[in-house]
mmCIF file of C-alpha atoms in Angstrom:
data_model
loop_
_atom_site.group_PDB
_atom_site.id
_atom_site.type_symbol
_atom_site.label_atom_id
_atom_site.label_comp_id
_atom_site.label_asym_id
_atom_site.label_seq_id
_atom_site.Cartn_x
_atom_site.Cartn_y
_atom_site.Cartn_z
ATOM 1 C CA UNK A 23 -140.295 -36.554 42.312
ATOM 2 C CA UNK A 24 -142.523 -38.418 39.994
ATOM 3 C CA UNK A 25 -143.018 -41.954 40.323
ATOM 4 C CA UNK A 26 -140.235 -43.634 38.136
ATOM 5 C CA UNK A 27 -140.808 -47.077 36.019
ATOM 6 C CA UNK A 28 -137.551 -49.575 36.436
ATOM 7 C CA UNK A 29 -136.429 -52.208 35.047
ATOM 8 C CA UNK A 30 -133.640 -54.411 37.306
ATOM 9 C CA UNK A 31 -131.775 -57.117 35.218
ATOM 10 C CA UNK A 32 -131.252 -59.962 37.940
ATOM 11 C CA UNK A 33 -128.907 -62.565 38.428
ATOM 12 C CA UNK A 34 -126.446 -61.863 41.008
ATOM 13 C CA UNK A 35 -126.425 -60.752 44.511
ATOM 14 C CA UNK A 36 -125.693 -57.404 43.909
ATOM 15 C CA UNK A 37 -129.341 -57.591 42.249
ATOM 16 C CA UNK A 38 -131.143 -59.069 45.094
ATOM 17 C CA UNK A 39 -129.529 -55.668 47.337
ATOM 18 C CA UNK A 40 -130.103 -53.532 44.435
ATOM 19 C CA UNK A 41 -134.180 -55.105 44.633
ATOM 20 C CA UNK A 42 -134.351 -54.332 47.885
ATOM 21 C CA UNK A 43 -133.106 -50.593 47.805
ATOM 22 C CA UNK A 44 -135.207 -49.678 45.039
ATOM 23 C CA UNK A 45 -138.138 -51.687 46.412
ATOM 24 C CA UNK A 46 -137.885 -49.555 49.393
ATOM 25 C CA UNK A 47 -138.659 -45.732 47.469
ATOM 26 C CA UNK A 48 -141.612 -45.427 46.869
ATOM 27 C CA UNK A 49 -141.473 -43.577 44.200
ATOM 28 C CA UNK A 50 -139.751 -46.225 42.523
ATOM 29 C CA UNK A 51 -142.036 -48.621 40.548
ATOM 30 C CA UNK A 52 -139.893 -52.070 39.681
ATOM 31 C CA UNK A 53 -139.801 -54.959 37.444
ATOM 32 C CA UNK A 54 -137.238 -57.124 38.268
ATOM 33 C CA UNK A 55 -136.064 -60.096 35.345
ATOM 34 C CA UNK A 56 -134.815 -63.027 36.523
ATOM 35 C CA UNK A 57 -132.983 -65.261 33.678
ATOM 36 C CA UNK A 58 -135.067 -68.208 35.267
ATOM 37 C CA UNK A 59 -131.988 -70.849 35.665
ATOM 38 C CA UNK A 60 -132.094 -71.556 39.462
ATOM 39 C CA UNK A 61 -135.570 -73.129 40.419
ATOM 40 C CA UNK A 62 -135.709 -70.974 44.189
ATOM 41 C CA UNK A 63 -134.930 -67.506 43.489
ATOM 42 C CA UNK A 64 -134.891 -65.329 46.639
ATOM 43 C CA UNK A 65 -137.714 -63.334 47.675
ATOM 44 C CA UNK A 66 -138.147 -59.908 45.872
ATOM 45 C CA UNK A 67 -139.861 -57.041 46.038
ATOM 46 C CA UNK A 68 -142.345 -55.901 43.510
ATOM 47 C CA UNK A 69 -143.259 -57.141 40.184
ATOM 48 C CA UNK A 70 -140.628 -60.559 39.336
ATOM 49 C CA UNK A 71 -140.571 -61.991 35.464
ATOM 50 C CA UNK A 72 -138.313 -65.045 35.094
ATOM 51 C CA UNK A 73 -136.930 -66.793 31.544
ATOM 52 C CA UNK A 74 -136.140 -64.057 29.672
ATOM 53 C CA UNK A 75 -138.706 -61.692 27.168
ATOM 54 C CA UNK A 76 -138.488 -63.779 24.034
ATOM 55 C CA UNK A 77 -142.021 -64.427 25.272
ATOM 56 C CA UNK A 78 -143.033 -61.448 26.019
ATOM 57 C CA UNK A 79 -142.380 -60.102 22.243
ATOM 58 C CA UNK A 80 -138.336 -59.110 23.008
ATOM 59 C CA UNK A 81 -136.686 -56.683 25.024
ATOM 60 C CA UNK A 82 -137.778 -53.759 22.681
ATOM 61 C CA UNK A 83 -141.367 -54.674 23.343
ATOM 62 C CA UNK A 84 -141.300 -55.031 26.718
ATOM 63 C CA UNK A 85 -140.112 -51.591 27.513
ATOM 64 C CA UNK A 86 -141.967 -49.817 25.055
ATOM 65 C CA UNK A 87 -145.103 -52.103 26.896
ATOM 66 C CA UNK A 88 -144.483 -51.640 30.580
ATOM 67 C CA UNK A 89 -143.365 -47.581 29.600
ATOM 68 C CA UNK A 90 -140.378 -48.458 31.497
ATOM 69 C CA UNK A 91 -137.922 -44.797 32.330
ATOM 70 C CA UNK A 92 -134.687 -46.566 33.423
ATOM 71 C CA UNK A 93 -133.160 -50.495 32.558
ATOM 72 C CA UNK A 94 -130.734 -50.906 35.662
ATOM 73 C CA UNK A 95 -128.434 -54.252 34.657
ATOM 74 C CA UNK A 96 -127.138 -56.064 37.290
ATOM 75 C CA UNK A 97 -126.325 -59.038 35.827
ATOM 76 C CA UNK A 98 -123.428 -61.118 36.093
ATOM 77 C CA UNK A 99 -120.608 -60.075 34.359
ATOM 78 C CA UNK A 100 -120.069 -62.844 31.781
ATOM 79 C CA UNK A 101 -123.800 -62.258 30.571
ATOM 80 C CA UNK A 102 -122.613 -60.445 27.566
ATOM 81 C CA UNK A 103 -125.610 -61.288 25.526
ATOM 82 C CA UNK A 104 -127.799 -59.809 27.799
ATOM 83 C CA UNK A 105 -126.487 -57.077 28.877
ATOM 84 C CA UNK A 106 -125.272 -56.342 24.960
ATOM 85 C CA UNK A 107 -129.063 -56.476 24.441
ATOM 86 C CA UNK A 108 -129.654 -54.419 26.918
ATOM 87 C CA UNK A 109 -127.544 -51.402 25.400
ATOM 88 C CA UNK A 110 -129.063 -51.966 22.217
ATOM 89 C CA UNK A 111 -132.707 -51.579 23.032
ATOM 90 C CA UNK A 112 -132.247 -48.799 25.260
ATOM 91 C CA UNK A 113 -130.323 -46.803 22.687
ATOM 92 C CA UNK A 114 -133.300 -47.682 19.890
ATOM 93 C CA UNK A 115 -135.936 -46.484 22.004
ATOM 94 C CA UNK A 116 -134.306 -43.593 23.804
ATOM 95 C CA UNK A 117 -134.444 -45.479 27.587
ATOM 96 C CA UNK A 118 -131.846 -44.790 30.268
ATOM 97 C CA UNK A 119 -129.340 -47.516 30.937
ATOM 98 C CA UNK A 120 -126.646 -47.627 33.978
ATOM 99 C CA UNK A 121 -125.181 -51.306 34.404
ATOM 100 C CA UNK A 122 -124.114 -51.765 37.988
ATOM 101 C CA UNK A 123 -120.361 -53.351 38.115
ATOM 102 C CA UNK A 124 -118.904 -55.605 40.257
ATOM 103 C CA UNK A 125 -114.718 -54.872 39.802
ATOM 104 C CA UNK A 126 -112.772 -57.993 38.775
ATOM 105 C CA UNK A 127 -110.324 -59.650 41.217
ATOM 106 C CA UNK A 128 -106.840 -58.774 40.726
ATOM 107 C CA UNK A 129 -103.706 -61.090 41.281
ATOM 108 C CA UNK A 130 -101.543 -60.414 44.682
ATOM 109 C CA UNK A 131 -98.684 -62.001 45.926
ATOM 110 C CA UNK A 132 -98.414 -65.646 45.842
ATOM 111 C CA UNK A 133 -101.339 -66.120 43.270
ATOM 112 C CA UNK A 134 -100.306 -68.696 40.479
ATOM 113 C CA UNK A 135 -102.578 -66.940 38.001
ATOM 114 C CA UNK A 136 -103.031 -68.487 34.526
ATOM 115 C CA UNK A 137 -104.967 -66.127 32.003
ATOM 116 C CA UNK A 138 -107.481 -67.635 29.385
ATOM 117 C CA UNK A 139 -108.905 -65.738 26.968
ATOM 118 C CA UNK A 140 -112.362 -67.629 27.236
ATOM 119 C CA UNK A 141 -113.143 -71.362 28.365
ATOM 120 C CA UNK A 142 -112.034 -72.766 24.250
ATOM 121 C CA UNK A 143 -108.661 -71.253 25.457
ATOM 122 C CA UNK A 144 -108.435 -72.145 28.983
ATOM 123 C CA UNK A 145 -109.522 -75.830 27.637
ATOM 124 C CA UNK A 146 -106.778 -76.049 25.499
ATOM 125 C CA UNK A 147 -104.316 -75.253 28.079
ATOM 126 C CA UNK A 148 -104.560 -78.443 30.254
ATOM 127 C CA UNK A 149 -102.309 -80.612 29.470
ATOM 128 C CA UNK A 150 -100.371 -81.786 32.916
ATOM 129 C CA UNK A 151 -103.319 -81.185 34.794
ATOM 130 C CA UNK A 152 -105.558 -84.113 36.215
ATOM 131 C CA UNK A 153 -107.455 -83.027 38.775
ATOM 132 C CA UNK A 154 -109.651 -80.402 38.162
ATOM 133 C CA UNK A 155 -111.845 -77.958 40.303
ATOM 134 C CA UNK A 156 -113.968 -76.324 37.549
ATOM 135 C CA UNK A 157 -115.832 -73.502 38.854
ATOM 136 C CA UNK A 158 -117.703 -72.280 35.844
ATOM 137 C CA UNK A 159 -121.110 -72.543 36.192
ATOM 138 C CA UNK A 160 -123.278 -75.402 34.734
ATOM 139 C CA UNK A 161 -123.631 -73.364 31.209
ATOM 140 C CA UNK A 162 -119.857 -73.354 30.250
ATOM 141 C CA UNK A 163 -118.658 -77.261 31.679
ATOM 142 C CA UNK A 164 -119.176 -78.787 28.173
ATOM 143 C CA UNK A 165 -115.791 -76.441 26.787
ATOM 144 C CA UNK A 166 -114.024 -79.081 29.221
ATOM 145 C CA UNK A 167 -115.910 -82.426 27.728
ATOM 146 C CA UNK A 168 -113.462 -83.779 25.298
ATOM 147 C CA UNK A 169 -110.098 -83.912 27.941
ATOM 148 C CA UNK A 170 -109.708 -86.899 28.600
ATOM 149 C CA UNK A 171 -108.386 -89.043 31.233
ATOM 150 C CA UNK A 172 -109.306 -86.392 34.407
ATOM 151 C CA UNK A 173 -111.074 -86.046 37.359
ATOM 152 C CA UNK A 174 -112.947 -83.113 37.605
ATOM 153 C CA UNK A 175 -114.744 -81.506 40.941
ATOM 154 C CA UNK A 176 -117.666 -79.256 39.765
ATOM 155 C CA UNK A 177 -119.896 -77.765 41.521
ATOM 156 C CA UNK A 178 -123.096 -75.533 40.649
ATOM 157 C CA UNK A 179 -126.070 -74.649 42.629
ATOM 158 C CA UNK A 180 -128.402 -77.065 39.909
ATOM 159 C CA UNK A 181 -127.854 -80.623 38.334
ATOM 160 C CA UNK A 182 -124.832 -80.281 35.452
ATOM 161 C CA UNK A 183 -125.212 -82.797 32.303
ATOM 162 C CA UNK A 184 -121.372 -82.894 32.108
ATOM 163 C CA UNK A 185 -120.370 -86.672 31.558
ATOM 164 C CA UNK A 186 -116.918 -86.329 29.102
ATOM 165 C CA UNK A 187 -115.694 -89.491 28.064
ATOM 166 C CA UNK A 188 -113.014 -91.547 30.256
ATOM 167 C CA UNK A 189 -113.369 -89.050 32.625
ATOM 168 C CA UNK A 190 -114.554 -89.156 36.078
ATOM 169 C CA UNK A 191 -116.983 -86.325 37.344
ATOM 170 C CA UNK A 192 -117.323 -85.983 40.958
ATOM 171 C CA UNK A 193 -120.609 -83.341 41.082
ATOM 172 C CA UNK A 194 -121.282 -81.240 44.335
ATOM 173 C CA UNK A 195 -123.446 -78.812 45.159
ATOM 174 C CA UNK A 196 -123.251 -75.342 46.665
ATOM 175 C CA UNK A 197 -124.151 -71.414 46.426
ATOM 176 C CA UNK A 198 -121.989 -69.014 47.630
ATOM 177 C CA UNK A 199 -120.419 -67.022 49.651
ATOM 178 C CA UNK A 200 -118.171 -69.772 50.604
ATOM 179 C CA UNK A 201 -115.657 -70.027 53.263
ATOM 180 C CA UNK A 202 -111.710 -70.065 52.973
ATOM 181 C CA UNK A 203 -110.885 -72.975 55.148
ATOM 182 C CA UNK A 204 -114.142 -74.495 53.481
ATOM 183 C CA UNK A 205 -112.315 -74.274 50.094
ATOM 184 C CA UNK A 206 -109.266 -75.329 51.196
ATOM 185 C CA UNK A 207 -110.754 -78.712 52.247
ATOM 186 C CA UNK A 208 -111.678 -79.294 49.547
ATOM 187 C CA UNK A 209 -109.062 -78.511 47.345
ATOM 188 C CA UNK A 210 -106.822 -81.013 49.838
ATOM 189 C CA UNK A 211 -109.866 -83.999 49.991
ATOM 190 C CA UNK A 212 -110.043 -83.768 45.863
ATOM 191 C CA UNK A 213 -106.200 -83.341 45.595
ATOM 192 C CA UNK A 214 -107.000 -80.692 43.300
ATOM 193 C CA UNK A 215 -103.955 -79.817 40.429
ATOM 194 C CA UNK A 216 -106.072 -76.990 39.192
ATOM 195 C CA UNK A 217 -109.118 -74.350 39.705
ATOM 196 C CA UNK A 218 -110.776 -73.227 36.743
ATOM 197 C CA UNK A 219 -112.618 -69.237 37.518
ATOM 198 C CA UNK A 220 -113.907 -67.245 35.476
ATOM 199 C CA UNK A 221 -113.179 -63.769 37.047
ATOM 200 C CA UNK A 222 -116.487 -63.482 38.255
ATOM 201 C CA UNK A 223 -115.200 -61.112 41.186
ATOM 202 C CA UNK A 224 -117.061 -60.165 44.842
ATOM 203 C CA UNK A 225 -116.588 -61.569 47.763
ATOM 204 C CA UNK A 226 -119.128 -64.438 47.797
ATOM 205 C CA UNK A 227 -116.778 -67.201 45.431
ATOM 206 C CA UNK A 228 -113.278 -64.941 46.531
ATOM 207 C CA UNK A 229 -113.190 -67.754 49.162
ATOM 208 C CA UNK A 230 -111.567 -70.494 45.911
ATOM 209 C CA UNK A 231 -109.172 -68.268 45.218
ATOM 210 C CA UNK A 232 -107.618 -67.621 48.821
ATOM 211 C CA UNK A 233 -107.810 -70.984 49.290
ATOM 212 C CA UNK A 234 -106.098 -71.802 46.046
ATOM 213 C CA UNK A 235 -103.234 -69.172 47.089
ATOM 214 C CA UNK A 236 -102.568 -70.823 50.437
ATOM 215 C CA UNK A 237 -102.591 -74.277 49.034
ATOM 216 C CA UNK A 238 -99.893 -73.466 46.389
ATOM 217 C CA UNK A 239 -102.865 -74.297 43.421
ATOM 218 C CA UNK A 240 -102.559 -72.701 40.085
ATOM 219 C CA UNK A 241 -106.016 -70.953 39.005
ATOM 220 C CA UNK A 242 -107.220 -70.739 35.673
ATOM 221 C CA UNK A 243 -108.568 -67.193 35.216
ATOM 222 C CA UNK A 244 -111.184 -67.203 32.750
ATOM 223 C CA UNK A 245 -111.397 -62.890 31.184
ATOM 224 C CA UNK A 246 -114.319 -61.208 31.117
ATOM 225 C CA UNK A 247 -116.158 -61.087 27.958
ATOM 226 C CA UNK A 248 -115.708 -57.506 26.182
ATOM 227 C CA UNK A 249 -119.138 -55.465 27.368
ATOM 228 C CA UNK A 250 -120.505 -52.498 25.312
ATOM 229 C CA UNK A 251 -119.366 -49.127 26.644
ATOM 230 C CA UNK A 252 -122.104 -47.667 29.145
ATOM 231 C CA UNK A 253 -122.639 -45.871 32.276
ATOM 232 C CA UNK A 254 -121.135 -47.852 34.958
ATOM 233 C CA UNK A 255 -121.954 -47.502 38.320
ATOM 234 C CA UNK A 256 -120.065 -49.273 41.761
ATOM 235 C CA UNK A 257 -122.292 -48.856 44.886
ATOM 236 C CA UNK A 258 -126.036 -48.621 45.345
ATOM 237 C CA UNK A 259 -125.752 -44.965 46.471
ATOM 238 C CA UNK A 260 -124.678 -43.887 42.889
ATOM 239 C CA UNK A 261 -128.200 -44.226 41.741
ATOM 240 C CA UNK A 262 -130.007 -41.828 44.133
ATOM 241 C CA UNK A 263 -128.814 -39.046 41.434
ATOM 242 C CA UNK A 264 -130.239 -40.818 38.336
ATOM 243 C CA UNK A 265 -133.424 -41.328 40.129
ATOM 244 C CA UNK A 266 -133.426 -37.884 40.668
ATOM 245 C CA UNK A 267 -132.854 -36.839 37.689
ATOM 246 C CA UNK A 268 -136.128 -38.325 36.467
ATOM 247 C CA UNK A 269 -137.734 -35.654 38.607
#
């Protein structure tokens, strides 16, 4: 097989395993884009970009510069722009596409599940709840700034500039995977009402939700944003046969 030019859309963990399986063909040659939001991004093999291509001319550029065969998009699954942009340059210039898919969680037994459309909706649905958890990420915590009269728990892996009037904002750090009985403590030392998810699914944040089942907590369930139709694919093994087929 001839060597073939990649292009890995970072951002999750799934990418960093997805990195290292392609890094290790050599007849793979990879570019792998990092959005640039956390300031230590783990070690990677072969040729890393961070903060987007808006520098580097736009996404249509970049492939047409770097002769890239195949855009593999393993980015989280509420990155809608990106991955929307994603579809729409490789369809313009004729480049493969396959976005790898992490499945959403699904409610079981003793889940107190409330859907939100998006975090506008789930926002508007608080009333009755005080104590927060909001799980989010530090992009989406100003939907939550104008409740009033809370406490909210959030943690993100970088500083959050979330300060919502007559509120109080207790900030904590962390990066998954977390740990059940981890969560749980927490949810107990905050006296947490509520969790607020988007429905990020894996296993490495799964730990909030178990914990929020056992401790009789209603979740907020934040939907996934609608993604263009594409080839999915579930595991890393599914993408031995599109390497192949650049043969």
């Amino acid at each position: 097989m001839t060597g073939v030019r990649v292009l890995l859309l970072g951002g999750t963990g799934e990418a960093v395993a997805l990195n290292r399986w392609l890094g290790d063909r050599p007849s793979v040659d990879l570019v792998t884009s990092l959005a640039g939001r956390t300031r230590l991004p783990p070690t990677l093999q072969g040729q890393v970009i961070s903060g987007g291509f808006r520098a580097r001319g736009g996404l249509d550029a970049f492939l047409k510069e770097q002769a890239i065969d195949l855009v593999v998009d393993a980015t989280h699954p509420f990155a809608a722009a990106m991955t929307r942009q994603a579809v729409q340059s490789c369809d313009r210039l004729g480049v493969a596409y396959v976005r790898y898919s992490r499945p959403p969680w699904d409610a079981v037994p003793g889940d107190r599940w409330i859907e939100a459309r998006d975090m506008a909706d789930a926002a508007a649905r608080m009333d009755g709840y005080k104590r927060i958890f909001l799980s989010v990420g530090r992009q989406e915590v100003g939907a939550f700034a104008a409740l009033p009269g809370r406490y909210f728990l959030v943690r993100s892996v970088e500083p959050v500039a979330f300060r919502p009037g007559n509120s109080v904002v207790r900030e904590i750090r962390g990066k998954g995977p977390f740990h059940r009985e981890d969560e749980l403590a927490l949810l107990r030392d905050h006296r947490i009402d509520l969790v607020v998810s988007k429905n990020s699914g894996g296993a490495a944040t799964y730990a909030k939700i178990e914990a929020a089942r056992r401790a009789g907590v209603p979740v907020m369930v934040i939907s996934r944003p609608a993604l263009p139709a594409s080839r999915e694919i579930f595991n890393m093994d599914d993408l031995a046969p599109i390497l192949a087929s650049f043969s």
